[in-house]
Amino acid sequence: MTKPTDCGCNEYRELSRRGFLGVAPGAALAAAAAAAAPAWVPRVALAKDHNSARDVLVNVFLRGGADAINMLVPAGDPDYYGSRPTIGVQSGDLIPLNGTTFYALCKPLAPLATAYNAGHLAFVPACGTGDPTRSHFDAQKFMEFGTPNQPASNIFSGWIGRHLQTTPPKGGPIRGVAISNTLPKALAGGPGVLPIRNPANFTLAGRAATADERTRALLELYETYPDPMGSAALDTVETIAILNQLDIANYQPANNAQYPTSAFGTALKSAAAMIRGDIGVEVIEVDRGGWDTHASQGTISGTMQALMDDLAQSLAAFYADISASHLSTTTVTVMSEFGRRCEENGSLGTDHGHAGMMMVLGGNILGGQVYGQWPGMGLQYRYNGLDLKTTTDYRLVLSEIVQKRLGNPQTAAVFPNYTAGSFLGIAQ
Amino acid sequence: MTSHVLSETEQRLADVVAHATRTRSRSSGVSRRGFLRVGAGTAAAAATLGLVAKPADAGMRRAIAAAGGATTDPKLTLVKRATQGFSLLDYALAHGLGYGGWLSYQINHTKIDDSAVNAMLAPLTTLTMTPQQLYDAVQNSSLTAGTIYRELAEATMVRSIHSPRQLFERMVEFWTNHFNIDWNDGAVRYMLPDFDRTVIRQHAMGYFPDMLKASAKHGAMLVYLDNNTNVVGRPQENYARELLELHTVGVDNGYTQTDVQELARALTGWTIENVRSGRLGTFRFNPRGHDTGAKTVMGLVIPPNQTGTDDGDQVIDYLAKHPNTAKFIATKLATWFLGENPVPAAINAIASTYTATGGHIPSMLRVVLSQPAIATATPKIRQPRGHLTSMFRSTLGQLAVGTNRTSIVNELTLLGQLPHRWPTPDGFPDDIASWGKALHPRWNFSARYCLNQVRIATVDVVSLLPLVQAATPGSQAWGINLILTGGTMSEEEQYTVQDFIDVHDGTAATIRDAFGLAGSAPSAQLY
């Protein structure tokens, strides 16, 4: 056993290869702090240098093609109710938003109004990749790889992965965490990224008596192995040590934030614990599936209501939670692979469409506003006569976030073959 | 047949283990006691052949290892790719039967006795119930919906681990992904066991067009992809799009948005019987919901006013014969068996066979698993489910049928891969980019399984090791390597495992830990 180290320096990775329990001294300090403090305190202070110039990014992907038209409702569009005679959200079920009479929130999203009215949540309707595909899987891939309209692309890394590649340090641990069973494509190629199903239970199973030696052996087994498995082994071992210090299972949210007990709510709660624990995590991805509402999607009751409830209540709890200490250093981006058809179908649902919507939340987001332009739902305004046109490229929004909030000027590397125009001015 | 010539010793050893296989099969095969008898059978047969007296025989060691991935024996790759997890017993059988002989044996799956597994599954009564029966049972509280899922998942795993029809089970997994349906989607939960039985298992080794048509008219698919509500006037595209994108020609491969809409029109009125009919989920054509106008789908002209399901039948037959479908199915099969980015020659050969045979799956398997094709195979990462079945199969572990609290579903949850629960119709990913960084669940499963901490599993790696070492002298790590991978772990990996054993006291617990470590090694994640 090499001597433990509390190093927060550039050699962290190299040292921890030899002393993977390197955060142990932090545990002692934090345990002392915990004894004095009534509230939850992470058992580790700083696992490594936290670059305060960069926000922690929480990327939320709504898989399935969320029906943005019925979330941020364009009630002022004269063709809205005509396109959706049955599933259009009635005026009594709309939550007005400051600064706009054109848009309003569908009632289940009401919990988001707090962040919006506080100026911390922005909406970008009619936003998307602009790629013509209506395939979920291609659309997700293009959005996550950052390669829409590039059918011959041979890029297999994600935009978040490339952001991490182009910012120090070169390795892990725990630069990116996907609360997931598999690695989302957006994080592909990123140094120090791991999928973790449940960060509150990330421990090494087996005999405790041999845990240290088995850990050493595991590191040896993978030491010279190529990526993605080789680096994942070291990142896994180090992350086990870090998350063990953090004690997410006993996390107590701030401001009495009440997370839904859903998988999504629980994942955002773990995300908040990691952010408030200052463990150095830079990106956390949390996905929410189920948005492929071809049939019986409902308005303020039914499938869409359940989806929106979970999304809004979870995000609202997260917002309240991080507001205590980390609002100004956290940015949340929410996207979906495409929006849905302007017109409802015969199943009282909506088929795959084109433009969707982005939401951006954070202490340094110029929120309380709706950005971009509304293309119109009338037949003459539609993409291919069917769908909402894309008026804002999602890469424009993300380039601004990457540059201003993630402190990375290399947006051309993050989004190759794309030249961002003037930023929306959505972030400080 | 293979050109590989077995040495006399290798042949004799193959006979030995083949004998053990027969012994195991006679002694009801899948039980733990059966496994112990395997050991006895192996030892007795080895003694008869005089092999035990020559423990240093290099040829003998080669017989287990040499044909391994480190050398050139294609049979090891074949056995790994065509099964739900490597086992020395399968490998020995392949030695006995030869490359082509073993492949034929597996392809002619109905001739393989599967009665032991069927006996194991007999208590799982939901597997053979109709959707209506399952619905009624849940309504009257004699059954929970969770039990339906648990039994389906258990049956899937028990068959994968214990069925001697290994290639068939591998194809069941392949087609289940190809026609993926999430159990957790409304009334689908009552229909999926029937779908598994009457669509996937019925046709997994038959003709692809038959399976395609059966899937199109099954309640589980009709509900999952919403075609049950696709009616004239405002058709909905969910099933039509996935039928093109995922089931037949492949994404954006020769069709436009207009084709999707036209196909959706052709399928209007394809729906299901409801609960009140007493035949929940049974296919029903609703003439009043059908659009009788003319349609054109990818160049196929469908005349107006056809009767019954003719529109849909015609277009599905057309898609099944489409060359893009042949290519798409060929590419997926090649990727499944040979690895990511398979060589074009392999894809083309399979596609040609698809076209020549009308989508005859065994004929395609003979091509994709042929020796020249297997020679082009590249390493694949096992999916978590495959890692679990591989650990069981290689160590001759026994998976029992459990309860809602103790079933294998709990382990699959921890591993991050619940069969029949992938939410979207594309099926589980099968690439190293998706799974390669999720090592932690594999490590933990390997460790706990080898310690016998998985409650519904029984395994005795401590007794297994000396059996193999008796047949092939070498370090303990070498024996563990043979058992888990057929000998494809690197020397460095074996050193690490042996070092771990050597610095401990060599107790049974150490051996279990060592198996868990070896099962966690990079080579043990690949096949």
Tab-separated table of C-alpha atoms in Angstrom, chain A:
chain	number	residue	atom	x	y	z
A	1	MET	CA	0.000	0.000	0.000
A	2	THR	CA	1.495	3.288	-1.011
A	3	LYS	CA	0.910	6.232	1.199
A	4	PRO	CA	-2.295	8.034	0.612
A	5	THR	CA	-2.279	11.461	-0.891
A	6	ASP	CA	-4.642	14.351	-0.802
A	7	CYS	CA	-3.137	15.742	-3.929
A	8	GLY	CA	-5.304	18.061	-5.974
A	9	CYS	CA	-2.594	18.699	-8.485
A	10	ASN	CA	-1.924	17.743	-12.048
A	11	GLU	CA	-0.355	14.493	-11.010
A	12	TYR	CA	-3.601	13.355	-9.479
A	13	ARG	CA	-4.170	10.671	-12.006
A	14	GLU	CA	-0.637	9.338	-11.905
A	15	LEU	CA	-0.549	9.300	-8.150
A	16	SER	CA	-3.898	7.702	-7.821
A	17	ARG	CA	-2.860	4.930	-10.149
A	18	ARG	CA	-0.556	3.933	-7.342
A	19	GLY	CA	-2.692	5.036	-4.434
A	20	PHE	CA	-6.254	4.757	-5.502
A	21	LEU	CA	-7.574	5.522	-2.073
A	22	GLY	CA	-5.948	8.886	-2.334
A	23	VAL	CA	-8.864	10.872	-1.031
A	24	ALA	CA	-8.767	9.274	2.389
A	25	PRO	CA	-7.464	12.324	4.273
A	26	GLY	CA	-10.407	14.275	2.945
A	27	ALA	CA	-12.613	11.728	4.595
A	28	ALA	CA	-11.131	12.428	7.980
A	29	LEU	CA	-11.524	16.156	7.578
A	30	ALA	CA	-15.029	15.908	6.285
A	31	ALA	CA	-16.002	13.435	8.963
A	32	ALA	CA	-14.929	15.997	11.529
A	33	ALA	CA	-16.919	18.635	9.706
A	34	ALA	CA	-19.907	16.337	9.497
A	35	ALA	CA	-19.819	15.805	13.225
A	36	ALA	CA	-20.135	19.541	13.740
A	37	ALA	CA	-22.678	20.293	11.037
A	38	PRO	CA	-26.291	19.202	11.256
A	39	ALA	CA	-26.935	19.095	7.526
A	40	TRP	CA	-25.502	16.725	4.966
A	41	VAL	CA	-21.898	17.465	4.266
A	42	PRO	CA	-19.915	15.551	1.735
A	43	ARG	CA	-17.157	13.493	3.282
A	44	VAL	CA	-14.673	14.870	0.819
A	45	ALA	CA	-13.768	18.491	0.369
A	46	LEU	CA	-12.094	18.686	-3.009
A	47	ALA	CA	-11.080	15.580	-4.858
A	48	LYS	CA	-9.161	17.648	-7.336
A	49	ASP	CA	-8.849	21.205	-8.527
A	50	HIS	CA	-12.159	22.530	-9.565
A	51	ASN	CA	-11.754	25.006	-12.353
A	52	SER	CA	-14.119	27.708	-11.249
A	53	ALA	CA	-13.980	29.242	-14.708
A	54	ARG	CA	-16.150	26.398	-15.903
A	55	ASP	CA	-19.702	25.659	-14.921
A	56	VAL	CA	-20.771	22.125	-14.272
A	57	LEU	CA	-22.920	21.201	-17.243
A	58	VAL	CA	-25.993	19.046	-16.701
A	59	ASN	CA	-27.201	17.795	-20.071
A	60	VAL	CA	-30.724	16.423	-20.169
A	61	PHE	CA	-31.738	14.505	-23.279
A	62	LEU	CA	-35.451	13.875	-23.756
A	63	ARG	CA	-35.391	10.726	-25.875
A	64	GLY	CA	-38.196	9.970	-28.246
A	65	GLY	CA	-38.844	13.390	-29.757
A	66	ALA	CA	-40.612	15.597	-27.226
A	67	ASP	CA	-43.710	17.411	-28.419
A	68	ALA	CA	-42.372	20.890	-27.688
A	69	ILE	CA	-45.404	22.509	-29.305
A	70	ASN	CA	-47.539	21.296	-26.430
A	71	MET	CA	-44.973	22.176	-23.782
A	72	LEU	CA	-44.123	25.790	-24.578
A	73	VAL	CA	-47.434	26.407	-26.282
A	74	PRO	CA	-47.544	28.998	-29.111
A	75	ALA	CA	-51.026	30.025	-28.088
A	76	GLY	CA	-50.763	33.163	-30.148
A	77	ASP	CA	-50.238	31.254	-33.385
A	78	PRO	CA	-53.521	31.437	-35.310
A	79	ASP	CA	-52.900	27.937	-36.673
A	80	TYR	CA	-52.188	26.237	-33.348
A	81	TYR	CA	-55.695	25.125	-32.418
A	82	GLY	CA	-56.576	24.386	-36.038
A	83	SER	CA	-53.634	22.016	-36.306
A	84	ARG	CA	-54.480	20.374	-33.016
A	85	PRO	CA	-58.242	20.409	-32.688
A	86	THR	CA	-58.303	17.649	-30.059
A	87	ILE	CA	-54.963	17.773	-28.289
A	88	GLY	CA	-54.439	21.536	-28.320
A	89	VAL	CA	-53.902	22.851	-24.805
A	90	GLN	CA	-56.883	24.996	-23.856
A	91	SER	CA	-56.288	28.532	-22.637
A	92	GLY	CA	-57.407	27.713	-19.129
A	93	ASP	CA	-54.651	25.146	-18.895
A	94	LEU	CA	-51.875	27.536	-19.842
A	95	ILE	CA	-49.482	29.194	-17.434
A	96	PRO	CA	-48.611	32.726	-18.593
A	97	LEU	CA	-44.964	33.689	-18.807
A	98	ASN	CA	-43.472	37.106	-18.103
A	99	GLY	CA	-42.601	39.072	-21.177
A	100	THR	CA	-44.660	37.111	-23.695
A	101	THR	CA	-48.283	36.838	-24.605
A	102	PHE	CA	-47.518	34.561	-27.546
A	103	TYR	CA	-46.162	31.623	-25.583
A	104	ALA	CA	-47.396	30.002	-22.408
A	105	LEU	CA	-46.463	26.918	-20.474
A	106	CYS	CA	-48.589	23.827	-20.486
A	107	LYS	CA	-49.937	23.474	-16.965
A	108	PRO	CA	-47.836	20.466	-15.867
A	109	LEU	CA	-44.715	22.539	-16.551
A	110	ALA	CA	-45.836	25.148	-14.003
A	111	PRO	CA	-43.044	24.199	-11.559
A	112	LEU	CA	-40.590	25.663	-14.087
A	113	ALA	CA	-42.173	29.118	-13.813
A	114	THR	CA	-40.215	29.852	-10.642
A	115	ALA	CA	-36.869	29.577	-12.380
A	116	TYR	CA	-38.175	31.398	-15.455
A	117	ASN	CA	-39.567	34.301	-13.462
A	118	ALA	CA	-36.341	34.524	-11.480
A	119	GLY	CA	-34.520	34.998	-14.778
A	120	HIS	CA	-32.675	31.687	-14.618
A	121	LEU	CA	-34.516	29.657	-17.240
A	122	ALA	CA	-34.677	30.414	-20.952
A	123	PHE	CA	-36.616	28.750	-23.748
A	124	VAL	CA	-35.510	28.432	-27.354
A	125	PRO	CA	-38.467	27.209	-29.412
A	126	ALA	CA	-38.214	26.001	-33.022
A	127	CYS	CA	-34.698	24.827	-32.248
A	128	GLY	CA	-33.051	21.673	-33.539
A	129	THR	CA	-30.489	20.109	-35.809
A	130	GLY	CA	-32.090	21.046	-39.109
A	131	ASP	CA	-31.274	17.561	-40.361
A	132	PRO	CA	-34.077	16.120	-42.501
A	133	THR	CA	-34.130	12.710	-40.806
A	134	ARG	CA	-37.217	11.676	-38.903
A	135	SER	CA	-35.498	8.600	-37.484
A	136	HIS	CA	-35.115	8.782	-33.712
A	137	PHE	CA	-31.853	6.948	-33.797
A	138	ASP	CA	-30.202	8.889	-36.572
A	139	ALA	CA	-31.511	12.173	-35.187
A	140	GLN	CA	-30.169	11.397	-31.707
A	141	LYS	CA	-26.858	10.306	-33.151
A	142	PHE	CA	-26.503	13.457	-35.253
A	143	MET	CA	-27.450	15.676	-32.340
A	144	GLU	CA	-25.106	13.947	-29.905
A	145	PHE	CA	-22.184	13.592	-32.296
A	146	GLY	CA	-22.828	17.156	-33.409
A	147	THR	CA	-22.920	16.142	-37.066
A	148	PRO	CA	-26.320	17.028	-38.540
A	149	ASN	CA	-26.526	17.279	-42.318
A	150	GLN	CA	-23.235	15.429	-42.691
A	151	PRO	CA	-24.304	12.026	-44.017
A	152	ALA	CA	-20.741	11.068	-44.863
A	153	SER	CA	-19.435	12.003	-41.434
A	154	ASN	CA	-16.862	9.711	-39.904
A	155	ILE	CA	-16.955	11.465	-36.543
A	156	PHE	CA	-17.825	9.071	-33.740
A	157	SER	CA	-17.189	11.252	-30.724
A	158	GLY	CA	-19.807	13.383	-29.031
A	159	TRP	CA	-19.890	17.132	-28.647
A	160	ILE	CA	-19.443	16.831	-24.889
A	161	GLY	CA	-16.653	14.328	-25.421
A	162	ARG	CA	-14.849	16.814	-27.662
A	163	HIS	CA	-15.387	19.630	-25.185
A	164	LEU	CA	-13.621	17.507	-22.572
A	165	GLN	CA	-10.909	16.584	-25.059
A	166	THR	CA	-10.144	20.241	-25.735
A	167	THR	CA	-9.977	21.305	-22.094
A	168	PRO	CA	-7.574	20.112	-19.414
A	169	PRO	CA	-6.929	17.720	-17.774
A	170	LYS	CA	-6.322	14.967	-20.278
A	171	GLY	CA	-7.638	12.242	-18.044
A	172	GLY	CA	-10.080	11.381	-15.329
A	173	PRO	CA	-11.410	10.682	-12.969
A	174	ILE	CA	-14.967	11.842	-13.044
A	175	ARG	CA	-14.841	14.575	-15.647
A	176	GLY	CA	-18.104	13.303	-17.047
A	177	VAL	CA	-20.769	11.072	-15.527
A	178	ALA	CA	-23.793	9.728	-17.350
A	179	ILE	CA	-26.380	8.452	-14.903
A	180	SER	CA	-27.128	5.587	-17.218
A	181	ASN	CA	-26.357	1.965	-18.056
A	182	THR	CA	-24.626	2.817	-21.313
A	183	LEU	CA	-22.505	5.751	-22.397
A	184	PRO	CA	-24.595	8.330	-24.281
A	185	LYS	CA	-23.121	9.255	-27.642
A	186	ALA	CA	-22.739	12.906	-26.580
A	187	LEU	CA	-19.997	11.852	-24.136
A	188	ALA	CA	-18.245	9.444	-26.495
A	189	GLY	CA	-14.543	10.077	-26.775
A	190	GLY	CA	-14.400	12.211	-23.666
A	191	PRO	CA	-11.556	11.645	-21.199
A	192	GLY	CA	-12.669	10.548	-17.763
A	193	VAL	CA	-16.278	9.795	-18.633
A	194	LEU	CA	-18.240	6.914	-17.150
A	195	PRO	CA	-21.787	5.639	-17.262
A	196	ILE	CA	-22.953	5.030	-13.711
A	197	ARG	CA	-26.349	3.466	-13.166
A	198	ASN	CA	-26.681	4.546	-9.575
A	199	PRO	CA	-24.082	6.930	-8.132
A	200	ALA	CA	-25.535	6.363	-4.659
A	201	ASN	CA	-24.385	2.746	-4.759
A	202	PHE	CA	-21.076	2.688	-6.557
A	203	THR	CA	-18.974	0.313	-4.523
A	204	LEU	CA	-16.836	-2.746	-5.087
A	205	ALA	CA	-18.667	-5.951	-4.287
A	206	GLY	CA	-17.066	-9.129	-2.981
A	207	ARG	CA	-14.985	-9.882	0.066
A	208	ALA	CA	-14.024	-6.787	2.009
A	209	ALA	CA	-10.872	-8.531	3.221
A	210	THR	CA	-9.478	-8.696	-0.297
A	211	ALA	CA	-11.019	-5.519	-1.700
A	212	ASP	CA	-7.780	-3.559	-1.790
A	213	GLU	CA	-5.811	-6.310	-3.433
A	214	ARG	CA	-8.554	-7.083	-5.890
A	215	THR	CA	-8.701	-3.413	-6.768
A	216	ARG	CA	-4.969	-3.374	-7.401
A	217	ALA	CA	-5.291	-6.483	-9.537
A	218	LEU	CA	-8.140	-4.953	-11.534
A	219	LEU	CA	-6.023	-1.911	-12.272
A	220	GLU	CA	-3.187	-4.173	-13.376
A	221	LEU	CA	-5.465	-6.213	-15.610
A	222	TYR	CA	-6.529	-3.109	-17.486
A	223	GLU	CA	-3.377	-1.047	-17.190
A	224	THR	CA	-2.175	-1.429	-20.754
A	225	TYR	CA	-5.543	-2.145	-22.284
A	226	PRO	CA	-6.765	0.189	-25.031
A	227	ASP	CA	-9.766	2.470	-24.727
A	228	PRO	CA	-12.567	2.520	-23.994
A	229	MET	CA	-12.082	-0.250	-21.441
A	230	GLY	CA	-8.522	0.573	-20.402
A	231	SER	CA	-9.115	4.089	-19.130
A	232	ALA	CA	-12.536	3.133	-17.787
A	233	ALA	CA	-10.988	0.730	-15.298
A	234	LEU	CA	-8.847	3.377	-13.636
A	235	ASP	CA	-11.651	5.901	-13.760
A	236	THR	CA	-13.950	3.344	-12.174
A	237	VAL	CA	-11.596	2.574	-9.312
A	238	GLU	CA	-10.976	6.245	-8.581
A	239	THR	CA	-14.631	7.117	-8.869
A	240	ILE	CA	-15.556	4.372	-6.430
A	241	ALA	CA	-13.222	5.991	-3.917
A	242	ILE	CA	-14.568	9.487	-4.557
A	243	LEU	CA	-18.246	8.593	-4.477
A	244	ASN	CA	-17.709	6.549	-1.372
A	245	GLN	CA	-16.491	9.717	0.337
A	246	LEU	CA	-19.443	11.649	-0.988
A	247	ASP	CA	-22.102	9.384	0.559
A	248	ILE	CA	-24.850	10.200	-1.928
A	249	ALA	CA	-27.172	7.648	-0.338
A	250	ASN	CA	-27.561	9.991	2.625
A	251	TYR	CA	-27.658	13.186	0.628
A	252	GLN	CA	-29.916	15.912	1.974
A	253	PRO	CA	-31.038	18.449	-0.625
A	254	ALA	CA	-30.912	22.108	0.266
A	255	ASN	CA	-33.914	24.414	0.476
A	256	ASN	CA	-36.106	21.460	1.307
A	257	ALA	CA	-36.101	20.504	-2.360
A	258	GLN	CA	-38.521	17.658	-3.026
A	259	TYR	CA	-37.406	15.426	-5.858
A	260	PRO	CA	-39.885	13.019	-7.417
A	261	THR	CA	-39.009	9.402	-6.641
A	262	SER	CA	-38.864	8.633	-10.363
A	263	ALA	CA	-35.649	7.450	-11.988
A	264	PHE	CA	-35.195	10.895	-13.497
A	265	GLY	CA	-35.818	12.712	-10.226
A	266	THR	CA	-33.478	10.383	-8.380
A	267	ALA	CA	-30.795	10.869	-11.011
A	268	LEU	CA	-31.035	14.663	-10.785
A	269	LYS	CA	-30.817	14.391	-7.011
A	270	SER	CA	-27.597	12.391	-7.375
A	271	ALA	CA	-26.379	15.006	-9.835
A	272	ALA	CA	-27.033	17.761	-7.302
A	273	ALA	CA	-25.173	15.793	-4.641
A	274	MET	CA	-22.156	15.463	-6.912
A	275	ILE	CA	-22.248	19.154	-7.801
A	276	ARG	CA	-22.698	20.329	-4.228
A	277	GLY	CA	-19.998	17.911	-3.119
A	278	ASP	CA	-17.462	19.771	-5.269
A	279	ILE	CA	-15.879	16.549	-6.401
A	280	GLY	CA	-14.743	18.100	-9.627
A	281	VAL	CA	-17.270	16.568	-11.954
A	282	GLU	CA	-17.619	18.770	-15.048
A	283	VAL	CA	-20.469	17.219	-16.999
A	284	ILE	CA	-23.405	15.105	-15.878
A	285	GLU	CA	-25.831	13.625	-18.366
A	286	VAL	CA	-29.295	12.582	-17.261
A	287	ASP	CA	-31.724	11.275	-19.859
A	288	ARG	CA	-35.471	10.948	-19.752
A	289	GLY	CA	-37.087	8.638	-22.316
A	290	GLY	CA	-40.660	7.980	-23.284
A	291	TRP	CA	-41.444	11.082	-25.388
A	292	ASP	CA	-42.460	9.202	-28.539
A	293	THR	CA	-46.136	10.077	-28.183
A	294	HIS	CA	-47.733	8.737	-31.354
A	295	ALA	CA	-51.010	7.882	-29.653
A	296	SER	CA	-53.254	9.231	-26.900
A	297	GLN	CA	-50.732	11.777	-25.741
A	298	GLY	CA	-53.301	13.880	-23.912
A	299	THR	CA	-52.886	17.491	-22.918
A	300	ILE	CA	-52.975	18.119	-19.191
A	301	SER	CA	-53.743	14.516	-18.370
A	302	GLY	CA	-52.309	11.325	-19.803
A	303	THR	CA	-48.934	10.460	-21.226
A	304	MET	CA	-47.619	13.960	-21.870
A	305	GLN	CA	-48.795	15.134	-18.476
A	306	ALA	CA	-46.880	12.347	-16.725
A	307	LEU	CA	-43.767	13.117	-18.743
A	308	MET	CA	-44.007	16.862	-18.136
A	309	ASP	CA	-44.759	16.391	-14.435
A	310	ASP	CA	-41.629	14.331	-13.986
A	311	LEU	CA	-39.491	16.706	-16.037
A	312	ALA	CA	-40.731	19.899	-14.401
A	313	GLN	CA	-40.894	18.675	-10.823
A	314	SER	CA	-37.436	17.122	-11.064
A	315	LEU	CA	-35.881	20.192	-12.648
A	316	ALA	CA	-37.627	22.499	-10.183
A	317	ALA	CA	-36.294	20.471	-7.262
A	318	PHE	CA	-32.822	20.506	-8.767
A	319	TYR	CA	-33.050	24.270	-9.254
A	320	ALA	CA	-34.107	24.829	-5.664
A	321	ASP	CA	-31.403	22.489	-4.430
A	322	ILE	CA	-28.433	24.008	-6.235
A	323	SER	CA	-29.715	27.528	-5.669
A	324	ALA	CA	-28.351	27.268	-2.148
A	325	SER	CA	-24.735	27.257	-3.232
A	326	HIS	CA	-24.062	26.337	-6.844
A	327	LEU	CA	-26.518	28.156	-9.064
A	328	SER	CA	-23.928	30.498	-10.491
A	329	THR	CA	-21.618	27.628	-11.458
A	330	THR	CA	-24.161	25.269	-12.955
A	331	THR	CA	-25.766	25.232	-16.390
A	332	VAL	CA	-28.498	22.833	-17.460
A	333	THR	CA	-29.276	22.202	-21.122
A	334	VAL	CA	-32.397	20.290	-22.168
A	335	MET	CA	-32.927	18.973	-25.683
A	336	SER	CA	-34.666	16.297	-27.711
A	337	GLU	CA	-33.797	14.780	-31.088
A	338	PHE	CA	-36.685	16.476	-32.863
A	339	GLY	CA	-40.093	17.947	-32.233
A	340	ARG	CA	-43.338	16.506	-33.449
A	341	ARG	CA	-45.701	17.048	-36.334
A	342	CYS	CA	-47.711	20.284	-36.339
A	343	GLU	CA	-50.955	18.410	-36.836
A	344	GLU	CA	-52.250	15.728	-34.542
A	345	ASN	CA	-52.831	12.289	-36.051
A	346	GLY	CA	-55.866	10.037	-35.900
A	347	SER	CA	-54.578	8.326	-32.760
A	348	LEU	CA	-54.740	11.591	-30.780
A	349	GLY	CA	-50.994	11.713	-30.822
A	350	THR	CA	-48.320	13.257	-33.016
A	351	ASP	CA	-45.839	11.750	-35.456
A	352	HIS	CA	-42.169	12.566	-35.849
A	353	GLY	CA	-41.543	16.185	-36.736
A	354	HIS	CA	-38.623	18.496	-37.249
A	355	ALA	CA	-37.796	21.442	-34.985
A	356	GLY	CA	-38.076	20.988	-31.238
A	357	MET	CA	-37.123	23.196	-28.327
A	358	MET	CA	-34.208	23.778	-26.008
A	359	MET	CA	-34.334	24.874	-22.421
A	360	VAL	CA	-31.324	26.386	-20.677
A	361	LEU	CA	-31.161	26.892	-16.928
A	362	GLY	CA	-28.522	28.400	-14.700
A	363	GLY	CA	-27.490	31.297	-12.513
A	364	ASN	CA	-25.664	32.964	-15.369
A	365	ILE	CA	-28.263	32.252	-17.994
A	366	LEU	CA	-30.184	35.303	-19.133
A	367	GLY	CA	-33.470	33.638	-18.515
A	368	GLY	CA	-37.000	34.830	-18.152
A	369	GLN	CA	-37.065	35.151	-21.917
A	370	VAL	CA	-38.031	33.180	-24.971
A	371	TYR	CA	-35.302	33.285	-27.599
A	372	GLY	CA	-35.346	32.749	-31.340
A	373	GLN	CA	-38.101	33.142	-33.870
A	374	TRP	CA	-41.376	31.333	-34.241
A	375	PRO	CA	-41.727	30.023	-37.805
A	376	GLY	CA	-45.493	29.559	-37.740
A	377	MET	CA	-47.601	26.432	-37.840
A	378	GLY	CA	-49.667	27.306	-40.897
A	379	LEU	CA	-49.232	25.105	-43.946
A	380	GLN	CA	-47.316	27.755	-45.826
A	381	TYR	CA	-44.750	28.106	-43.057
A	382	ARG	CA	-44.010	24.467	-42.474
A	383	TYR	CA	-41.004	22.331	-43.239
A	384	ASN	CA	-42.045	19.940	-46.027
A	385	GLY	CA	-45.618	21.023	-45.479
A	386	LEU	CA	-45.743	19.037	-42.260
A	387	ASP	CA	-43.471	20.187	-39.506
A	388	LEU	CA	-42.179	23.151	-37.634
A	389	LYS	CA	-39.203	24.761	-39.346
A	390	THR	CA	-35.920	25.030	-37.490
A	391	THR	CA	-35.128	28.683	-36.915
A	392	THR	CA	-32.305	28.207	-34.401
A	393	ASP	CA	-29.571	25.627	-34.812
A	394	TYR	CA	-29.075	23.857	-31.492
A	395	ARG	CA	-25.323	24.196	-32.045
A	396	LEU	CA	-25.652	27.969	-31.855
A	397	VAL	CA	-27.063	27.691	-28.353
A	398	LEU	CA	-24.528	25.094	-27.274
A	399	SER	CA	-21.574	26.948	-28.786
A	400	GLU	CA	-22.455	29.942	-26.643
A	401	ILE	CA	-22.736	27.750	-23.549
A	402	VAL	CA	-19.445	25.986	-24.314
A	403	GLN	CA	-17.648	29.271	-24.811
A	404	LYS	CA	-19.157	31.392	-22.058
A	405	ARG	CA	-20.141	28.926	-19.352
A	406	LEU	CA	-17.722	26.045	-19.932
A	407	GLY	CA	-14.786	28.324	-20.588
A	408	ASN	CA	-13.839	26.619	-23.813
A	409	PRO	CA	-13.165	28.869	-26.789
A	410	GLN	CA	-12.622	25.926	-29.136
A	411	THR	CA	-16.200	25.673	-30.301
A	412	ALA	CA	-15.058	24.770	-33.813
A	413	ALA	CA	-13.555	21.596	-32.408
A	414	VAL	CA	-16.661	20.871	-30.394
A	415	PHE	CA	-18.893	21.394	-33.442
A	416	PRO	CA	-16.819	20.633	-36.541
A	417	ASN	CA	-18.051	21.812	-39.921
A	418	TYR	CA	-20.213	24.408	-38.271
A	419	THR	CA	-19.741	28.125	-38.091
A	420	ALA	CA	-21.759	29.716	-35.362
A	421	GLY	CA	-23.326	33.031	-36.245
A	422	SER	CA	-24.045	35.717	-33.681
A	423	PHE	CA	-24.849	34.210	-30.343
A	424	LEU	CA	-28.351	34.587	-28.987
A	425	GLY	CA	-26.969	36.256	-25.885
A	426	ILE	CA	-28.498	33.588	-23.713
A	427	ALA	CA	-25.594	33.392	-21.257
A	428	GLN	CA	-23.324	35.769	-19.392
